[in-house]
Amino acid sequence: MATITLDTVRKVYAGDVEAVKGVSINIADGEFIVLVGPSGCGKSTLLRMIAGLEDITTGEIKIADRLVNNVDPADRDIAMVFQNYALYPHMSVYNNLAYGLKNRGMKKAEIDRRVKEAARILEIGEYLDRKPRALSGGQRQRVAMGRAIVREPAAFLFDEPLSNLDAKLRVQMRVEIKRLQRSLGTTSVYVTHDQLEAMTLADRLVVLNKGQIEQIGSPIEVYDNPASTFVASFIGSPAMNLLEVKAGEAGLGLAKGTGLSAPNPHGKPAYKLGIRPEHLHVVDGQTVPDGHLSITATVNVLEPVGAESFVYASFADGGPEIVIRVSSHARHQPGSTLQLTADPANLHYFDPENGQRLTG
Amino acid sequence: MNRLKLSDHLILILGVLFMVSPVVLAFITSTHDALTIFRSGLQFTPGDQMVENYRKVMFEAGGFTKQVDGWVMLQNSLILGLGFAIGKIVISMLAAYAIVYFRFPLGSLCFWIIFSTLLLPLEVRILPSYEIVQSLGMVNTYSGLIVPLIASATATFFFRQFYMSVPDELLEAARIDGAGPWKFFIDILVPLSKTMIAAIFIIMFVFGWNQYLWPTLITTDESFFTLVRGIRQILQVWVGSQIPDYQEAMALAIIAMLPPVIVVVIFQSWFIKGLVESDK
């Protein structure tokens, strides 16, 4: 167990490609940090730098207050779980778990105790004699985690460990990873491009984009107060509606199209206005309260997903399309007109130029 | 469907006959005495000289110096074949390991130079090779017989392709597990290459076993003769009105065939696996 500190870590590849641009994160002892972002955002590179599999161009990485920039991966006291499991195909499950311990010159009895213990926790006891190829994807994933657990490392590093599993198993393993991390209390850094996985697992999320941190915060913080349009559109499914608006005579209106009016609390001429699909409410026969968002839009598609439904509707006069979350009982016919509103507290204003959130 | 199967079998049987009948003929002929063969050519029915003929080629010293028997030649051939195959595998695995896993200056140039030697068969470089071996004083030694031949572009190329198909994460997992370059090679790569090694072992063993030109050049001392050379030696003995010992040549040829056949039979399932399986 340990803290991990990243101080303006940069990674520049040959040919001046800057994959990671000065990232600083302080990870507390026992914390579960999820690095999330689209592919190519540098999250895997960052993780591999913590693991020691990539050199650090500039900056410092400390694990348990020890500078590890030039420390070998094996001596960093970390364990890593790979996307394709990276189990040794010719070794039995037992030997896969034991290999790292043997290399450290651990006593046979102690290795045996740790392997058995990990097998018990992960319920892979009956497969110990099998080769990885005789196991299913989920079982292999457990073995890969077992290999990390037996080491009793200062930190776990996960590199998209669930993306090779089918949807059902992914949910199951997600819960299991979380439970395991809680019970072991080991500092963990987890990389994923799946925002749902990120939300459910993280103590704190680190949203990365183009090698830079967009936002760090607890999942709810990030969800409720996205720091930029990038975070707003990346976290949450379906994504937050982002509308280009400009100031008119009566509050804000759409930059293109008609059917929206919104308050203008920051007194600027233009914004990107963000509204989550679940914060839009259908107003039936009532008037929209003063100072609330008011939207008139035409239904395009009703998309039921079971517990809820999503309405895709567009503004008149060539305006953009928006998504509204409604109850599964709603029956909005395509072509019908909806009157919508939202609480001003749930409106997100972003700078139209740099996409940063406007506060105050 | 049935007719198709019948013709399939017919073709296969023809193929088998085509390949096996010369061997069978050689074996049958090797059971006769020299006079019969000289008078009436190849024999189609077994004779009564089998034990005598095989005993003679195996244990009766022949050649000019009367020092070397079939048994010694068999041993020499085995040393050559095994040394050749094992040497090639070890050298080319290490070479491929260096090329694939280590970034060193001109690494890929090195590979292409090795690869281009595929275009140069032994016969092309035989004179300079002989000159070097000769000036190193390695003529008439086992190392002179084996070492100059063990660099193998083919095997290096195969191992390189194989290593490149091994996922990088395996190396990374091993690094985190505290395996250095040697441990990774010995503990992970070598066991993973098992089927590959078997396949190359067969090819190279047979190739080494059948070497003729190089052993002929490099060994003048008859105690280093290989079986393949021995066959020729038997036929070469034209002393006075002697009839060449065809039956002995045939017997020796049969004996010379056996070890490669045994190696192929033992390793064939691995061999096929090595060629088709992608077990990583």
XYZ file of C-alpha atoms in Angstrom:
640
model
C 0.000 0.000 0.000
C 1.334 3.338 -0.937
C 0.741 6.743 -2.368
C 1.625 7.471 -5.970
C 2.681 10.928 -7.023
C 2.980 12.130 -10.592
C 4.630 15.502 -11.016
C 4.367 17.160 -14.447
C 5.043 13.891 -16.190
C 5.625 14.194 -19.913
C 6.142 11.606 -22.601
C 7.524 12.587 -25.970
C 7.954 9.898 -28.584
C 10.432 10.008 -31.412
C 9.335 12.497 -34.030
C 8.163 15.010 -31.400
C 4.856 13.306 -30.732
C 3.837 14.439 -27.266
C 1.652 11.641 -25.898
C 1.465 12.938 -22.335
C 1.742 16.667 -21.710
C 2.696 17.448 -18.153
C 0.323 15.422 -16.010
C 0.296 15.799 -12.224
C -1.782 13.570 -9.973
C -1.545 12.791 -6.282
C -2.966 9.386 -5.535
C -3.740 8.686 -1.910
C -3.014 5.430 -0.125
C -5.671 2.843 -0.913
C -7.400 5.033 -3.459
C -8.969 3.669 -6.639
C -8.097 6.031 -9.473
C -9.526 5.562 -12.935
C -7.848 7.147 -15.929
C -10.483 7.562 -18.576
C -10.471 9.076 -22.015
C -10.867 8.258 -25.689
C -8.264 6.123 -27.420
C -5.060 8.009 -28.036
C -5.525 10.298 -25.048
C -2.375 9.009 -23.376
C -4.004 7.093 -20.539
C -2.279 3.788 -21.309
C 1.045 5.533 -21.812
C 0.632 7.161 -18.422
C -0.126 3.831 -16.768
C 2.825 2.189 -18.483
C 5.055 4.961 -17.236
C 3.904 4.282 -13.690
C 4.610 0.597 -14.309
C 8.050 1.382 -15.700
C 7.361 -0.095 -19.106
C 7.800 3.315 -20.741
C 10.538 5.811 -20.034
C 9.548 9.144 -18.591
C 10.670 12.028 -20.798
C 10.472 14.653 -18.055
C 8.789 14.894 -14.675
C 8.810 12.638 -11.652
C 6.912 9.569 -10.563
C 7.045 8.544 -6.917
C 5.623 5.372 -5.476
C 5.477 5.365 -1.677
C 7.553 8.558 -1.679
C 10.357 6.835 -3.552
C 11.421 8.338 -6.865
C 11.053 5.500 -9.372
C 11.915 7.230 -12.654
C 14.842 4.924 -13.236
C 13.703 1.906 -11.254
C 13.069 -1.366 -13.072
C 9.418 -2.470 -13.337
C 10.157 -5.486 -11.179
C 11.528 -3.298 -8.383
C 8.690 -0.781 -8.313
C 6.537 -2.996 -6.137
C 3.602 -2.808 -8.518
C 1.530 -5.458 -10.240
C -0.202 -5.037 -13.544
C -3.238 -6.652 -15.128
C -3.207 -6.552 -18.906
C -6.044 -6.280 -21.385
C -5.201 -9.591 -23.076
C -4.327 -11.123 -19.670
C -0.738 -11.893 -20.781
C -0.729 -15.229 -18.989
C 2.205 -17.514 -19.725
C 0.558 -20.044 -22.051
C 2.882 -22.934 -21.260
C 2.586 -22.684 -17.495
C -0.190 -24.005 -15.306
C -2.317 -21.483 -13.446
C -0.354 -22.264 -10.303
C 2.950 -21.518 -11.976
C 1.549 -18.400 -13.593
C 0.790 -17.095 -10.131
C 4.014 -18.362 -8.609
C 6.425 -17.224 -11.330
C 6.921 -13.676 -10.078
C 7.395 -14.903 -6.527
C 9.926 -17.543 -7.559
C 11.910 -14.878 -9.392
C 12.082 -12.955 -6.158
C 13.590 -15.938 -4.424
C 10.662 -16.445 -2.090
C 10.487 -19.651 -0.056
C 8.386 -22.457 -1.530
C 6.087 -22.672 1.475
C 5.366 -18.954 1.376
C 4.708 -19.069 -2.388
C 2.329 -21.941 -1.868
C 0.510 -20.117 0.906
C 0.080 -16.966 -1.172
C -1.022 -18.796 -4.320
C -3.569 -20.824 -2.378
C -4.820 -17.686 -0.656
C -5.212 -15.802 -3.942
C -6.898 -18.819 -5.500
C -9.327 -18.909 -2.603
C -10.166 -15.193 -2.877
C -10.695 -15.427 -6.626
C -12.322 -18.870 -6.564
C -9.899 -20.345 -9.054
C -8.705 -23.117 -6.724
C -9.947 -25.915 -8.946
C -8.137 -24.615 -12.030
C -4.667 -24.405 -10.519
C -3.358 -27.335 -12.548
C -4.829 -26.207 -15.844
C -3.142 -24.330 -18.628
C -4.551 -20.902 -19.508
C -5.833 -22.145 -22.867
C -8.235 -24.472 -21.053
C -9.878 -21.544 -19.283
C -12.671 -19.204 -20.324
C -12.133 -15.481 -20.693
C -13.499 -14.712 -17.259
C -11.363 -17.383 -15.626
C -8.257 -16.088 -17.380
C -9.097 -12.638 -16.124
C -9.232 -13.995 -12.589
C -5.880 -15.681 -13.021
C -4.422 -12.424 -14.290
C -5.751 -10.713 -11.180
C -4.439 -13.535 -9.064
C -0.990 -12.955 -10.468
C -1.265 -9.381 -9.258
C -2.645 -10.270 -5.837
C -0.018 -12.863 -4.883
C 2.651 -10.244 -5.185
C 1.004 -8.175 -2.428
C 2.235 -5.057 -4.198
C 2.101 -1.424 -3.225
C -0.199 -0.733 -6.153
C -2.302 -2.476 -8.759
C -2.250 -1.187 -12.297
C -5.094 -2.224 -14.578
C -4.854 -1.682 -18.322
C -8.390 -2.045 -19.690
C -8.691 -5.450 -18.034
C -12.336 -6.010 -18.918
C -12.497 -4.988 -22.542
C -11.976 -8.531 -23.827
C -14.949 -9.883 -21.908
C -18.562 -10.042 -23.001
C -20.991 -7.492 -21.606
C -22.475 -9.636 -18.857
C -19.159 -10.885 -17.572
C -17.788 -7.383 -17.699
C -20.400 -6.129 -15.257
C -19.784 -9.096 -12.993
C -16.000 -8.673 -13.002
C -16.376 -4.949 -12.507
C -18.226 -5.513 -9.268
C -15.662 -8.097 -8.276
C -12.686 -5.852 -8.926
C -14.273 -3.147 -6.833
C -15.017 -5.549 -3.981
C -11.513 -6.972 -4.147
C -9.878 -3.576 -4.132
C -11.971 -2.528 -1.147
C -11.103 -5.602 0.852
C -7.390 -5.519 0.025
C -7.177 -1.738 0.318
C -4.454 -1.570 -2.279
C -3.856 1.649 -4.185
C -5.084 1.078 -7.723
C -4.790 2.837 -11.038
C -7.235 1.647 -13.652
C -7.287 2.616 -17.306
C -10.432 2.383 -19.385
C -12.163 4.067 -22.277
C -15.540 2.957 -20.971
C -17.080 5.839 -19.050
C -19.557 3.564 -17.279
C -16.737 1.373 -15.971
C -14.912 4.514 -14.924
C -17.912 5.927 -13.082
C -18.714 2.746 -11.202
C -15.190 1.850 -10.130
C -13.486 5.099 -9.337
C -12.935 6.845 -6.057
C -11.642 9.604 -8.250
C -11.793 9.939 -12.007
C -9.048 11.435 -14.086
C -10.459 12.453 -17.454
C -7.720 12.722 -20.038
C -7.840 14.238 -23.471
C -4.949 14.647 -25.898
C -2.368 13.927 -23.230
C -3.746 16.422 -20.743
C -5.939 16.206 -17.693
C -9.360 17.683 -18.359
C -10.703 17.082 -14.891
C -10.001 15.181 -11.695
C -12.771 14.454 -9.243
C -15.147 11.942 -7.802
C -17.472 10.399 -10.393
C -20.434 12.421 -9.165
C -18.475 15.665 -9.103
C -17.319 15.063 -12.641
C -20.800 14.112 -13.746
C -22.529 17.035 -12.075
C -19.931 19.687 -12.784
C -17.997 18.782 -15.913
C -15.064 21.125 -16.249
C -15.239 21.344 -20.007
C -17.379 20.428 -22.986
C -15.069 17.467 -23.541
C -15.788 16.007 -20.111
C -19.466 16.867 -20.486
C -19.779 14.913 -23.690
C -17.505 12.051 -22.588
C -19.006 11.244 -19.204
C -22.630 10.155 -19.197
C -24.648 8.067 -21.592
C -26.387 9.264 -23.642
C -24.055 12.237 -23.747
C -24.981 15.658 -22.447
C -26.788 17.850 -24.981
C -24.452 20.634 -26.001
C -26.106 23.516 -27.823
C -24.537 26.588 -29.323
C -26.461 29.554 -28.030
C -26.158 33.317 -28.321
C -27.631 36.230 -26.435
C -30.770 37.782 -27.898
C -33.317 40.305 -26.647
C -34.965 37.923 -24.199
C -32.165 35.784 -22.732
C -30.389 33.181 -24.837
C -31.516 31.643 -28.094
C -30.083 29.055 -30.433
C -27.271 30.134 -32.703
C -28.903 28.101 -35.477
C -32.587 27.206 -35.451
C -35.404 28.290 -33.144
C -37.313 26.956 -30.175
C -35.052 27.625 -27.190
C -34.922 30.318 -24.605
C -32.637 30.219 -21.608
C -31.457 32.592 -18.891
C -28.096 34.290 -19.352
C -26.436 34.399 -15.929
C -22.925 35.300 -17.093
C -23.812 38.172 -19.379
C -21.765 36.931 -22.284
C -22.792 37.067 -25.940
C -22.385 33.345 -26.702
C -22.060 29.993 -24.917
C -22.134 26.326 -25.311
C -25.104 25.301 -23.233
C -25.088 21.825 -21.716
C -28.166 19.974 -20.454
C -28.184 16.318 -19.391
C -30.956 14.244 -21.021
C -32.488 13.443 -17.611
C -32.743 17.110 -16.627
C -35.128 17.936 -19.448
C -38.747 17.598 -18.423
C -41.808 17.504 -20.582
C -44.297 20.228 -19.665
C -47.888 19.200 -20.304
C -50.323 22.039 -20.499
C -48.466 24.096 -17.878
C -46.481 27.202 -18.532
C -42.757 27.203 -18.089
C -41.780 29.109 -14.920
C -40.019 32.389 -15.474
C -36.243 32.128 -15.711
C -36.350 28.435 -16.531
C -35.125 26.879 -19.727
C -37.826 26.561 -22.340
C -37.516 24.304 -25.351
C -39.949 23.513 -28.135
C -38.852 20.619 -30.303
C -40.256 17.989 -32.646
C -39.901 14.303 -31.810
C -37.848 12.298 -34.304
C -37.454 8.925 -32.625
C -38.566 7.281 -29.409
C -35.990 4.779 -28.239
C -37.141 2.483 -25.443
C -34.335 0.725 -23.550
C -36.491 -0.926 -20.903
C -36.274 0.928 -17.629
C -36.434 4.224 -19.444
C -36.778 5.645 -22.915
C -34.891 8.249 -24.860
C -36.562 10.771 -27.106
C -34.557 12.283 -29.937
C -36.063 15.596 -30.937
C -34.905 18.456 -33.105
C -35.433 22.181 -33.112
C -37.294 23.997 -35.842
C -35.548 25.853 -38.659
C -32.559 23.515 -38.996
C -31.654 23.489 -35.331
C -29.652 20.695 -33.671
C -30.978 17.432 -32.249
C -31.322 16.824 -28.532
C -31.861 13.756 -26.354
C -34.398 13.681 -23.554
C -34.694 10.928 -20.992
C -38.317 10.038 -20.284
C -40.076 7.304 -18.368
C -40.586 4.019 -20.143
C -44.335 4.674 -20.151
C -44.056 7.813 -22.210
C -45.591 7.562 -25.660
C -44.306 10.452 -27.680
C -45.169 9.950 -31.327
C -42.608 10.940 -33.927
C -43.697 14.237 -35.429
C -45.390 15.479 -32.270
C -44.187 18.665 -30.647
C -42.749 18.682 -27.129
C -42.583 21.544 -24.699
C -39.590 21.032 -22.406
C -38.040 22.773 -19.470
C -35.134 22.415 -17.095
C -34.135 23.849 -13.748
C -31.554 26.641 -14.194
C -29.395 24.846 -11.604
C -28.996 21.980 -14.063
C -27.779 24.123 -16.931
C -24.080 24.059 -17.730
C -22.514 27.058 -19.411
C -19.266 26.584 -21.307
C -17.046 29.073 -23.037
C -17.697 28.665 -26.776
C -14.030 29.244 -27.610
C -12.053 26.949 -25.281
C -14.893 24.790 -23.983
C -14.131 25.598 -20.317
C -16.921 25.671 -17.784
C -18.107 29.106 -16.730
C -18.790 29.375 -13.024
C -20.140 32.018 -10.649
C -18.869 -38.626 -52.931
C -17.803 -42.247 -52.852
C -16.224 -42.086 -56.261
C -14.365 -39.003 -55.222
C -13.055 -40.872 -52.194
C -11.971 -43.792 -54.336
C -9.965 -41.592 -56.651
C -8.496 -39.812 -53.640
C -7.272 -43.104 -52.297
C -5.969 -44.158 -55.668
C -3.874 -41.031 -55.952
C -2.565 -41.463 -52.428
C -1.701 -45.117 -53.010
C 0.076 -44.237 -56.226
C 2.019 -41.579 -54.379
C 3.010 -44.014 -51.682
C 4.105 -46.612 -54.237
C 6.042 -44.003 -56.106
C 7.991 -43.016 -53.036
C 8.322 -46.301 -51.204
C 9.091 -48.762 -53.995
C 12.669 -47.598 -54.612
C 13.336 -48.034 -50.914
C 11.756 -51.471 -50.895
C 13.725 -52.459 -53.968
C 16.927 -51.250 -52.379
C 16.169 -53.233 -49.266
C 15.347 -56.435 -51.175
C 18.395 -56.047 -53.349
C 20.548 -55.585 -50.277
C 19.716 -59.138 -49.214
C 21.496 -60.720 -52.206
C 25.146 -61.313 -52.956
C 27.190 -59.128 -55.255
C 27.334 -61.667 -58.075
C 23.557 -61.997 -58.416
C 23.117 -58.242 -58.527
C 25.902 -57.774 -61.018
C 24.480 -60.433 -63.294
C 20.774 -59.681 -63.164
C 20.402 -56.153 -61.761
C 17.842 -55.130 -59.147
C 16.154 -57.974 -57.307
C 12.461 -58.277 -56.672
C 12.456 -61.227 -54.301
C 14.247 -61.420 -50.963
C 17.598 -63.168 -50.958
C 19.407 -65.057 -48.218
C 22.340 -62.742 -47.593
C 20.626 -60.159 -45.457
C 22.226 -60.835 -42.076
C 25.632 -61.335 -43.615
C 25.448 -58.168 -45.695
C 24.266 -55.952 -42.860
C 26.808 -57.420 -40.453
C 29.500 -56.746 -42.960
C 28.667 -53.108 -43.635
C 28.138 -52.352 -40.010
C 31.063 -54.112 -38.368
C 33.641 -54.957 -40.984
C 36.145 -52.191 -41.492
C 36.342 -51.103 -45.102
C 37.763 -48.290 -47.162
C 41.381 -47.885 -48.178
C 42.754 -47.876 -44.685
C 40.490 -50.633 -43.399
C 39.852 -48.596 -40.250
C 36.275 -47.481 -40.509
C 33.165 -49.624 -40.311
C 29.497 -48.722 -40.683
C 29.089 -48.323 -36.964
C 31.716 -45.582 -36.795
C 30.210 -43.864 -39.830
C 26.788 -44.012 -38.206
C 28.208 -42.338 -35.125
C 29.883 -39.689 -37.242
C 26.674 -39.027 -39.102
C 24.785 -38.740 -35.823
C 27.339 -36.302 -34.455
C 27.104 -34.251 -37.618
C 23.312 -34.373 -37.817
C 22.741 -33.591 -34.139
C 25.494 -31.004 -33.896
C 24.225 -29.388 -37.035
C 20.565 -29.293 -35.937
C 21.156 -28.328 -32.305
C 23.814 -25.797 -33.217
C 21.581 -24.176 -35.782
C 18.657 -23.994 -33.387
C 20.690 -22.497 -30.556
C 22.454 -19.960 -32.742
C 19.398 -18.903 -34.679
C 17.182 -18.646 -31.590
C 19.700 -16.362 -29.956
C 20.137 -14.343 -33.129
C 16.397 -13.966 -33.579
C 16.018 -13.057 -29.896
C 18.569 -10.287 -30.286
C 16.954 -9.011 -33.461
C 13.400 -8.978 -32.150
C 13.789 -7.934 -28.522
C 16.785 -5.663 -28.397
C 17.100 -2.245 -29.954
C 20.662 -2.039 -31.097
C 22.164 0.122 -33.800
C 21.697 -1.345 -37.276
C 19.589 -4.164 -35.853
C 17.340 -4.499 -38.836
C 20.301 -4.142 -41.180
C 21.861 -7.104 -39.362
C 18.714 -9.076 -39.927
C 18.618 -8.314 -43.613
C 22.259 -9.235 -44.003
C 21.571 -12.573 -42.329
C 18.472 -12.963 -44.423
C 20.271 -12.246 -47.677
C 22.666 -15.135 -47.024
C 19.645 -17.321 -47.823
C 20.490 -16.469 -51.401
C 23.980 -17.893 -51.039
C 23.985 -21.680 -50.785
C 26.956 -23.534 -49.368
C 28.286 -24.337 -52.805
C 28.813 -20.658 -53.586
C 30.896 -19.944 -50.512
C 32.527 -23.315 -50.242
C 36.025 -22.224 -51.260
C 36.375 -19.318 -48.833
C 34.751 -21.437 -46.121
C 37.223 -24.209 -46.745
C 40.102 -21.758 -46.734
C 39.090 -20.364 -43.357
C 38.496 -23.750 -41.766
C 41.717 -25.070 -43.184
C 43.785 -22.150 -41.921
C 42.195 -22.509 -38.500
C 43.473 -26.082 -38.486
C 39.991 -27.502 -38.197
C 40.273 -29.952 -41.058
C 39.502 -33.480 -39.882
C 37.773 -32.393 -36.682
C 34.140 -32.596 -35.665
C 34.043 -28.874 -34.983
C 35.385 -28.225 -38.472
C 32.630 -30.433 -39.781
C 29.852 -28.709 -37.853
C 30.668 -25.148 -36.809
C 31.064 -23.539 -40.254
C 27.583 -24.696 -41.188
C 25.545 -23.799 -38.118
C 24.675 -20.220 -38.967
C 21.222 -20.491 -40.489
C 19.311 -17.715 -42.155
C 16.258 -19.922 -42.593
C 15.986 -20.862 -38.937
C 16.758 -17.317 -37.794
C 14.012 -16.073 -40.042
C 11.487 -18.616 -38.721
C 12.300 -17.830 -35.114
C 12.145 -14.107 -35.800
C 8.671 -14.436 -37.266
C 7.621 -16.565 -34.336
C 8.949 -14.149 -31.718
C 7.305 -11.243 -33.455
C 3.965 -12.985 -33.089
C 4.429 -13.364 -29.328
C 2.390 -10.585 -27.698
C 4.418 -7.746 -26.169
C 2.358 -7.959 -23.010
C 3.968 -11.302 -22.265
C 7.361 -9.639 -22.155
C 5.956 -6.828 -20.050
C 4.277 -9.209 -17.637
C 7.552 -11.078 -17.298
C 9.438 -7.858 -16.696
C 7.047 -6.935 -13.911
C 7.406 -10.476 -12.585
C 11.103 -9.796 -12.272
C 12.394 -11.815 -15.201
C 15.510 -10.385 -16.807
C 16.408 -10.935 -20.478
C 17.884 -14.382 -19.853
C 15.105 -15.575 -17.629
C 12.505 -14.379 -20.106
C 14.297 -16.248 -22.861
C 14.754 -19.480 -20.934
C 11.505 -19.488 -18.947
C 9.071 -18.081 -21.488
C 10.363 -17.976 -25.040
C 12.081 -21.349 -25.217
C 9.098 -23.313 -23.860
C 6.778 -21.347 -26.152
C 8.975 -22.206 -29.139
C 8.876 -25.923 -28.380
C 6.908 -26.950 -31.434
C 8.877 -24.540 -33.571
C 12.102 -26.076 -32.284
C 10.829 -29.561 -33.099
C 9.950 -28.553 -36.637
C 13.289 -26.928 -37.279
C 15.090 -29.798 -35.584
C 13.638 -32.281 -38.057
C 14.420 -30.179 -41.093
C 17.930 -29.387 -39.957
C 18.750 -32.881 -38.727
C 17.832 -34.417 -42.041
C 19.607 -31.632 -43.883
C 22.757 -32.119 -41.809
C 22.586 -35.876 -42.042
C 22.471 -35.701 -45.808
C 25.392 -33.303 -46.113
C 27.827 -34.648 -48.639
C 29.917 -31.941 -50.210
C 31.142 -30.292 -47.038
C 32.160 -33.481 -45.215
C 33.884 -34.648 -48.369
C 35.973 -31.502 -48.452
C 36.737 -31.121 -44.819
C 37.487 -34.707 -43.796
C 40.204 -36.683 -45.446
C 40.754 -38.958 -42.483
C 38.495 -41.954 -42.958
C 37.656 -42.148 -39.257
C 35.543 -39.020 -39.785
C 33.567 -40.424 -42.697
C 29.808 -40.185 -42.534
C 27.387 -42.794 -43.800
C 26.515 -40.766 -46.861
C 30.173 -40.673 -47.785
C 30.610 -44.319 -46.926
C 28.125 -45.419 -49.573
C 30.146 -43.742 -52.232
C 33.325 -45.191 -50.809
C 32.006 -48.723 -51.199
C 31.128 -48.215 -54.842
C 34.470 -46.614 -55.506
C 36.483 -49.704 -54.723
C 37.401 -51.001 -58.135
C 40.414 -53.086 -57.412
C 41.456 -55.441 -60.158
C 38.580 -57.547 -61.325
C 36.485 -56.872 -58.207
C 32.795 -56.503 -58.631
C 31.491 -53.388 -56.842
C 29.621 -54.386 -53.686
C 26.172 -53.177 -54.678
C 24.533 -55.179 -51.947
C 26.649 -53.426 -49.340
C 25.932 -50.025 -50.829
C 22.218 -50.793 -50.718
C 22.442 -52.030 -47.129
C 24.350 -48.945 -46.080
C 21.834 -46.727 -47.844
C 19.025 -48.413 -45.910
C 20.917 -47.921 -42.653
C 21.616 -44.324 -43.575
C 17.922 -43.741 -44.084
C 16.807 -45.116 -40.754
C 17.809 -42.365 -38.287
C 16.160 -39.531 -40.248
C 13.054 -41.680 -40.581
C 13.054 -42.337 -36.834
C 13.497 -38.637 -36.080
C 10.653 -37.706 -38.400
C 8.361 -40.360 -36.944
C 9.080 -39.276 -33.376
C 8.753 -35.555 -33.979
C 6.133 -35.518 -36.682
C 3.164 -34.643 -34.502
C 5.151 -31.760 -33.019
C 6.356 -30.859 -36.450
C 2.856 -30.472 -37.787
C 1.833 -28.560 -34.674
C 4.801 -26.270 -35.106
C 3.787 -25.464 -38.625
C 0.083 -24.928 -38.074
C -0.482 -24.046 -34.444
C -0.476 -20.528 -33.142
C -0.574 -21.332 -29.469
C 0.302 -18.119 -27.705
